[in-house]
Coordinates of C-alpha atoms in Angstrom, one line a residue:
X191 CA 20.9 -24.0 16.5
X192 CA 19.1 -20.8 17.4
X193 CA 16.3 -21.7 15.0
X194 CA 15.8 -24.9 17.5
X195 CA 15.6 -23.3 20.2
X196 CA 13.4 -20.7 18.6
X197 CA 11.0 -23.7 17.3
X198 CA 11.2 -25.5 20.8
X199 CA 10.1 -22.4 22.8
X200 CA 7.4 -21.3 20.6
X201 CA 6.3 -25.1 21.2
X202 CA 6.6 -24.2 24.9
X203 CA 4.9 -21.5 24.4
X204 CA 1.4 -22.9 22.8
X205 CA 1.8 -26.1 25.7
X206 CA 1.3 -23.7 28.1
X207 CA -1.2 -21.4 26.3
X208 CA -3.3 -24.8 26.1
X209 CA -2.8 -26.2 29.5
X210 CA -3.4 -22.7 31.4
X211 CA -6.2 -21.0 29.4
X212 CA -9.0 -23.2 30.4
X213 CA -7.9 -22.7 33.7
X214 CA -8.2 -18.5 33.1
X215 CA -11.1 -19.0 31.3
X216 CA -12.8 -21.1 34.5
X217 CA -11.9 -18.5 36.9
X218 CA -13.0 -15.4 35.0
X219 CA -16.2 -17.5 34.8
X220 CA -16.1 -18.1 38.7
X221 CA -15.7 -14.3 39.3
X222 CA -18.3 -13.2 36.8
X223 CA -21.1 -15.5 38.2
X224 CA -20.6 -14.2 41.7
X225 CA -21.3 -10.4 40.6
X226 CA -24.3 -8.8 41.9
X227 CA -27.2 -9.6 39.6
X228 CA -28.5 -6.3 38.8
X229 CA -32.2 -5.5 40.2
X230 CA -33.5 -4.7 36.7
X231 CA -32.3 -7.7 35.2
X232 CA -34.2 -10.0 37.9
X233 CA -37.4 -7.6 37.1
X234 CA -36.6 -8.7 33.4
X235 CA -36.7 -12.6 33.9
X236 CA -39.7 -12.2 36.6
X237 CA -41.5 -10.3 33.7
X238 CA -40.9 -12.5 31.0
X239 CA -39.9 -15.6 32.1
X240 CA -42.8 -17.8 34.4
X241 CA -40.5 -20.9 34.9
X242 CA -38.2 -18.3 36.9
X243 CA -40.8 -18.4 39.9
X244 CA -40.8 -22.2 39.6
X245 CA -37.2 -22.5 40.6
X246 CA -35.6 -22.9 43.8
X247 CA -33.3 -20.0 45.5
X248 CA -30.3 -21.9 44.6
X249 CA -31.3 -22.6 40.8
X250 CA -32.4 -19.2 40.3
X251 CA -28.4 -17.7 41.7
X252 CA -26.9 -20.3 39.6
X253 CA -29.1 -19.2 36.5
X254 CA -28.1 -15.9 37.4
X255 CA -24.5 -16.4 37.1
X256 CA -24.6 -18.1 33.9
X257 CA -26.6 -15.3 32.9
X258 CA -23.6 -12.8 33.3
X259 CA -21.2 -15.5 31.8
X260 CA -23.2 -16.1 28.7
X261 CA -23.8 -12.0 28.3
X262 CA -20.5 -11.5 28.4
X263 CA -18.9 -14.6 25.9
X264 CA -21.6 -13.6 23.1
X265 CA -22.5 -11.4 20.7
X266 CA -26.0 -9.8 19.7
X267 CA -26.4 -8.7 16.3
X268 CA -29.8 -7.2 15.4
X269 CA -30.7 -7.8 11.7
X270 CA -32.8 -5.6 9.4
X271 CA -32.1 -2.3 11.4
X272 CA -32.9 -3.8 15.0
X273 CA -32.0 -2.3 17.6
X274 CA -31.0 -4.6 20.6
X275 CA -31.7 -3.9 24.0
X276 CA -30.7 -4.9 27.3
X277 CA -34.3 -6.3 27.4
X278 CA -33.7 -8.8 24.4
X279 CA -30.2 -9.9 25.6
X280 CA -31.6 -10.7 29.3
X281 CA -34.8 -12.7 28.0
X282 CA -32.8 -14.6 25.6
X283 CA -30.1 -15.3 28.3
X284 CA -32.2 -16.2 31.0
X285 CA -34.1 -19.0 29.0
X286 CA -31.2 -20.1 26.9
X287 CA -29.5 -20.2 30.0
X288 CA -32.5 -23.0 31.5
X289 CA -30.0 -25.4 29.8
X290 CA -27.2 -25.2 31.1
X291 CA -28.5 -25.7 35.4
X292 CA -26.8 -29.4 34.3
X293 CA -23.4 -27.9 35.4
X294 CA -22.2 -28.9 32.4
X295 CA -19.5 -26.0 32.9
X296 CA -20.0 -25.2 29.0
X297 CA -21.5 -22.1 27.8
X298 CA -22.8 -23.3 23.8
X299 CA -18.6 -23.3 22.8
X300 CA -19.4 -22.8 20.1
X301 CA -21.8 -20.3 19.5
X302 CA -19.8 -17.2 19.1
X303 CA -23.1 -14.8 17.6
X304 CA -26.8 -14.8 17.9
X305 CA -28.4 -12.8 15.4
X306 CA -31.8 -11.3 16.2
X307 CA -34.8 -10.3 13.4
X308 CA -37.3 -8.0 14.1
X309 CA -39.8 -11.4 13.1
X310 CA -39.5 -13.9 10.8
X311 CA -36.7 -14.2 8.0
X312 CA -36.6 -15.6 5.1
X313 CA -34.0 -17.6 3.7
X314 CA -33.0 -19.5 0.2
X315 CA -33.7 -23.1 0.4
X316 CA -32.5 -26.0 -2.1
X317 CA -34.0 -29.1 -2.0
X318 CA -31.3 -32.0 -3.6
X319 CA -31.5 -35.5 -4.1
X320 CA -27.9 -37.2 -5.4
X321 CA -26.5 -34.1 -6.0
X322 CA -29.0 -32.6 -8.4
X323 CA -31.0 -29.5 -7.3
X324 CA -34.6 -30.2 -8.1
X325 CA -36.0 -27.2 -6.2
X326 CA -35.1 -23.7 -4.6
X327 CA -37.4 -21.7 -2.8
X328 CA -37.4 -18.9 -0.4
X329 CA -39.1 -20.0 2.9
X330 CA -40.1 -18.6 6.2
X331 CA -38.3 -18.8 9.6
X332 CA -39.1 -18.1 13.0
X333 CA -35.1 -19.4 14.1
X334 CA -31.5 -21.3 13.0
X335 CA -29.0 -22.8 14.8
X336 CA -25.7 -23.5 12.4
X337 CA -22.7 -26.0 13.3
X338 CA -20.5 -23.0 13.1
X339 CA -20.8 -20.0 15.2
X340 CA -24.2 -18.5 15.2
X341 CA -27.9 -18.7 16.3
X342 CA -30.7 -16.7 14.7
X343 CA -34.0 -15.4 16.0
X344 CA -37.4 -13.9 16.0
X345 CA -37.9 -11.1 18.4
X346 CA -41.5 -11.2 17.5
X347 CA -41.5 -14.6 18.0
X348 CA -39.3 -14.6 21.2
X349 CA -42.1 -12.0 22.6
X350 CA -44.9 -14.5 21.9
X351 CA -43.1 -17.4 23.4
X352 CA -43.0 -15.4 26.6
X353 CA -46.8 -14.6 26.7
X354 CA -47.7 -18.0 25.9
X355 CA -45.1 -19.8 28.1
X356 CA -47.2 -23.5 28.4
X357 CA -47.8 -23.7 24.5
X358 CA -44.9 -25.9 24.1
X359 CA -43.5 -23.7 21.7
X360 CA -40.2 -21.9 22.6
X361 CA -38.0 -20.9 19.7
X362 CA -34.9 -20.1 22.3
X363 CA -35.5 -23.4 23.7
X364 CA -35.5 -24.8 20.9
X365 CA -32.4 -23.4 18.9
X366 CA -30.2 -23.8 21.8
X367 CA -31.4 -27.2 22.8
X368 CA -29.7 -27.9 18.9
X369 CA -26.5 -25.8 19.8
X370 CA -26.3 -28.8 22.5
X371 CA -26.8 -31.2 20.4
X372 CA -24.1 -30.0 17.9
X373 CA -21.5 -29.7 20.4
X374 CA -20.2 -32.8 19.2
X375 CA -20.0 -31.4 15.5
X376 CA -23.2 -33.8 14.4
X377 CA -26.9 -32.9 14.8
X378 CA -28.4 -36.1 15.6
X379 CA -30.6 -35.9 18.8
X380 CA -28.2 -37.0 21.1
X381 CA -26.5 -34.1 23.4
X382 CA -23.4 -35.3 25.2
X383 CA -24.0 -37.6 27.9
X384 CA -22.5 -37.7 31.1
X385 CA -21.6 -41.3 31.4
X386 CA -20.9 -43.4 28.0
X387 CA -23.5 -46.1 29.6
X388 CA -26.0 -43.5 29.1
X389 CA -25.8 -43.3 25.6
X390 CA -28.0 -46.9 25.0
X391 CA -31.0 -46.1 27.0
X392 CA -31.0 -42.7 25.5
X393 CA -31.2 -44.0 22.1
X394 CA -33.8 -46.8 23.2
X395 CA -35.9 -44.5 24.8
X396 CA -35.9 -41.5 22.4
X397 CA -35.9 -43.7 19.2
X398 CA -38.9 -45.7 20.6
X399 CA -40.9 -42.0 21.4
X400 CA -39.7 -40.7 18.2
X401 CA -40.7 -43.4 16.2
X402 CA -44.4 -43.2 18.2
X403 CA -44.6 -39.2 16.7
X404 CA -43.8 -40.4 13.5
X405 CA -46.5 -43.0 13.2
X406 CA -49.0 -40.6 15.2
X407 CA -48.6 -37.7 12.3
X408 CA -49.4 -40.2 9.8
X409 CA -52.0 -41.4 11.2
X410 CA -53.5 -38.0 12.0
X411 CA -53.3 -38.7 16.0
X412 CA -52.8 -35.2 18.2
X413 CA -49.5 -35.4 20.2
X414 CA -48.1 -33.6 23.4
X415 CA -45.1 -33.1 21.2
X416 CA -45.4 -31.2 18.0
X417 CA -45.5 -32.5 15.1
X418 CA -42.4 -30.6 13.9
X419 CA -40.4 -33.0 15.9
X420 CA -41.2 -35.8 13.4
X421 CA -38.9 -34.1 11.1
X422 CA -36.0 -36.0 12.0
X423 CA -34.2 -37.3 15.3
X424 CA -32.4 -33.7 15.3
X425 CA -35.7 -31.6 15.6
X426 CA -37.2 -34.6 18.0
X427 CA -34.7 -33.7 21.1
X428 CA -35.5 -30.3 20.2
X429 CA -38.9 -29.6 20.1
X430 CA -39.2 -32.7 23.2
X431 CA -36.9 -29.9 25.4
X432 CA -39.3 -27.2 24.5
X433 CA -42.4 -29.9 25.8
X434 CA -40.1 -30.9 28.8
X435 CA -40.1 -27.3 30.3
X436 CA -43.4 -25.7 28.6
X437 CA -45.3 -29.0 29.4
X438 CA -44.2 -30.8 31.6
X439 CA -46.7 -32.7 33.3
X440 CA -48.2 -33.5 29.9
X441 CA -45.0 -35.1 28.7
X442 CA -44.6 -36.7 31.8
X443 CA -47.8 -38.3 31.8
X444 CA -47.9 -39.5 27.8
X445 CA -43.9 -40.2 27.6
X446 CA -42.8 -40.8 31.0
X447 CA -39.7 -42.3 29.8
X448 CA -38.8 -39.4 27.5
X449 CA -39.7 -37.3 30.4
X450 CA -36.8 -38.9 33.4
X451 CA -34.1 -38.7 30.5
X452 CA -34.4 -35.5 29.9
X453 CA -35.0 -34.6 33.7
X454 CA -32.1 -36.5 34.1
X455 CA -30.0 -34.3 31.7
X456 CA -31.5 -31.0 32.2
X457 CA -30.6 -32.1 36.1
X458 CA -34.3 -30.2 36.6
X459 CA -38.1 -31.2 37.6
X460 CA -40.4 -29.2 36.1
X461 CA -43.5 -30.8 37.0
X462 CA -42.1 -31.3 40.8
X463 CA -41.3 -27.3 40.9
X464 CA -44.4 -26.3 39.6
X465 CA -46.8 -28.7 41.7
X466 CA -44.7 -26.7 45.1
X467 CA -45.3 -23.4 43.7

């Protein structure tokens, strides 16, 4: 009998540790957003992050907030004797952070680490066709996102994504544009929607502009999106985010389409904030 009602309250118990810990979680979130942004951390973003000035008052408090939530949910890890700094953690905050102006009200669930390299890393690779390795080879990387728990990253490459801003090539962008993408445990180019009617035209419209870069990097035709997002549909949404906020009007003008469904997401207009600067 006690047993029972051992059993039954420690069922109680994890009820209530389910039902009531998002709601801890939310406001711990709530009060940490609403601490005063500190003045060097502003003179941070201004320094190294030009889409910052391109953003209303409201969008740059809100970034602000998520800002504080994210530095304080993860982890930085610097690799091969790196020594983090404040600096890194802001820069890659603030523009990992771009992401999630949606409202979403998730912070990468995830993503529990993000490891940093002094520049690029290089990692084992097997390439395997039914099973049977036919090649390994060590490879250079610039960044990773993995289903599990971590993101890795370039400083050196971090630092020439911020001097180079409108190159279209942003590896923070990039790798957490893929931790959005696996929230639903697949990596497939297709973030979760708001509405479940979104998910056809999503597919229509990026399969249709996907399928374009494909037959353009055959075909030796220069793109507004890199070529790297020919790779798959995975590396397509991610390198297409980088374009959406690096470049915008050019995506807008080439892949209009592409352009309103990620605006859409991102609940952002690049082009519109940078034509009122």
């Amino acid at each position: 009998m006690i047993q029972t009602i051992i059993v039954f309250l420690m069922i109680g118990l994890i009820i209530t540790l389910v039902l009531v810990n998002p709601i801890l979680i939310k406001r711990r979130r709530n009060r940490l957003k609403y601490h005063p942004f500190p003045p060097l951390w502003n003179a941070i973003i201004e320094n190294n992050v030009p889409i910052y000035f391109c953003l209303s008052s409201d969008e740059r408090k809100r970034l602000q907030g998520h800002i504080q939530v994210f530095l304080m949910e993860k982890q930085f890890i610097g690799c091969k004797g790196l020594q983090v700094t404040e600096e890194m953690k802001i820069i890659i905050a603030a523009v990992a952070c771009l992401l999630l102006l949606n409202e979403r009200g998730e912070y990468f669930p995830k993503l529990r680490s993000i490891l940093i390299y002094p520049s690029a890393y290089i990692v084992k690779e097997t390439i395997a066709i039914d099973n049977y390795i036919i090649e390994e080879r060590r490879v250079a990387r610039l960044g990773e996102s993995w289903t599990r728990d971590q993101v890795i990253l370039s400083w050196e490459q971090i630092k020439q994504d911020t001097f180079n801003w409108q190159d279209g090539h942003n590896v923070v962008l990039h790798e957490f544009a893929h931790q959005l993408d696996q929230e639903d445990g697949k990596a497939e180019g297709v973030p979760i929607l708001k509405r479940s009617s979104d998910y056809p035209i999503w597919a229509e419209v990026m399969s249709e502009a996907y399928q374009q870069l494909c037959n353009d990097v055959i075909q030796g035709i220069n793109n507004v999106i890199d070529s790297y997002g020919a790779t798959n549909p995975a590396e397509f949404f991610a390198v297409a985010t980088e374009t959406f906020f690096e470049k915008p009007h050019q995506l807008l003008s080439h892949y209009p389409a592409v352009y309103q469904q990620l605006q859409c997401y991102y609940q952002l207009d690049p082009v519109q904030r940078k034509d009122s600067k």
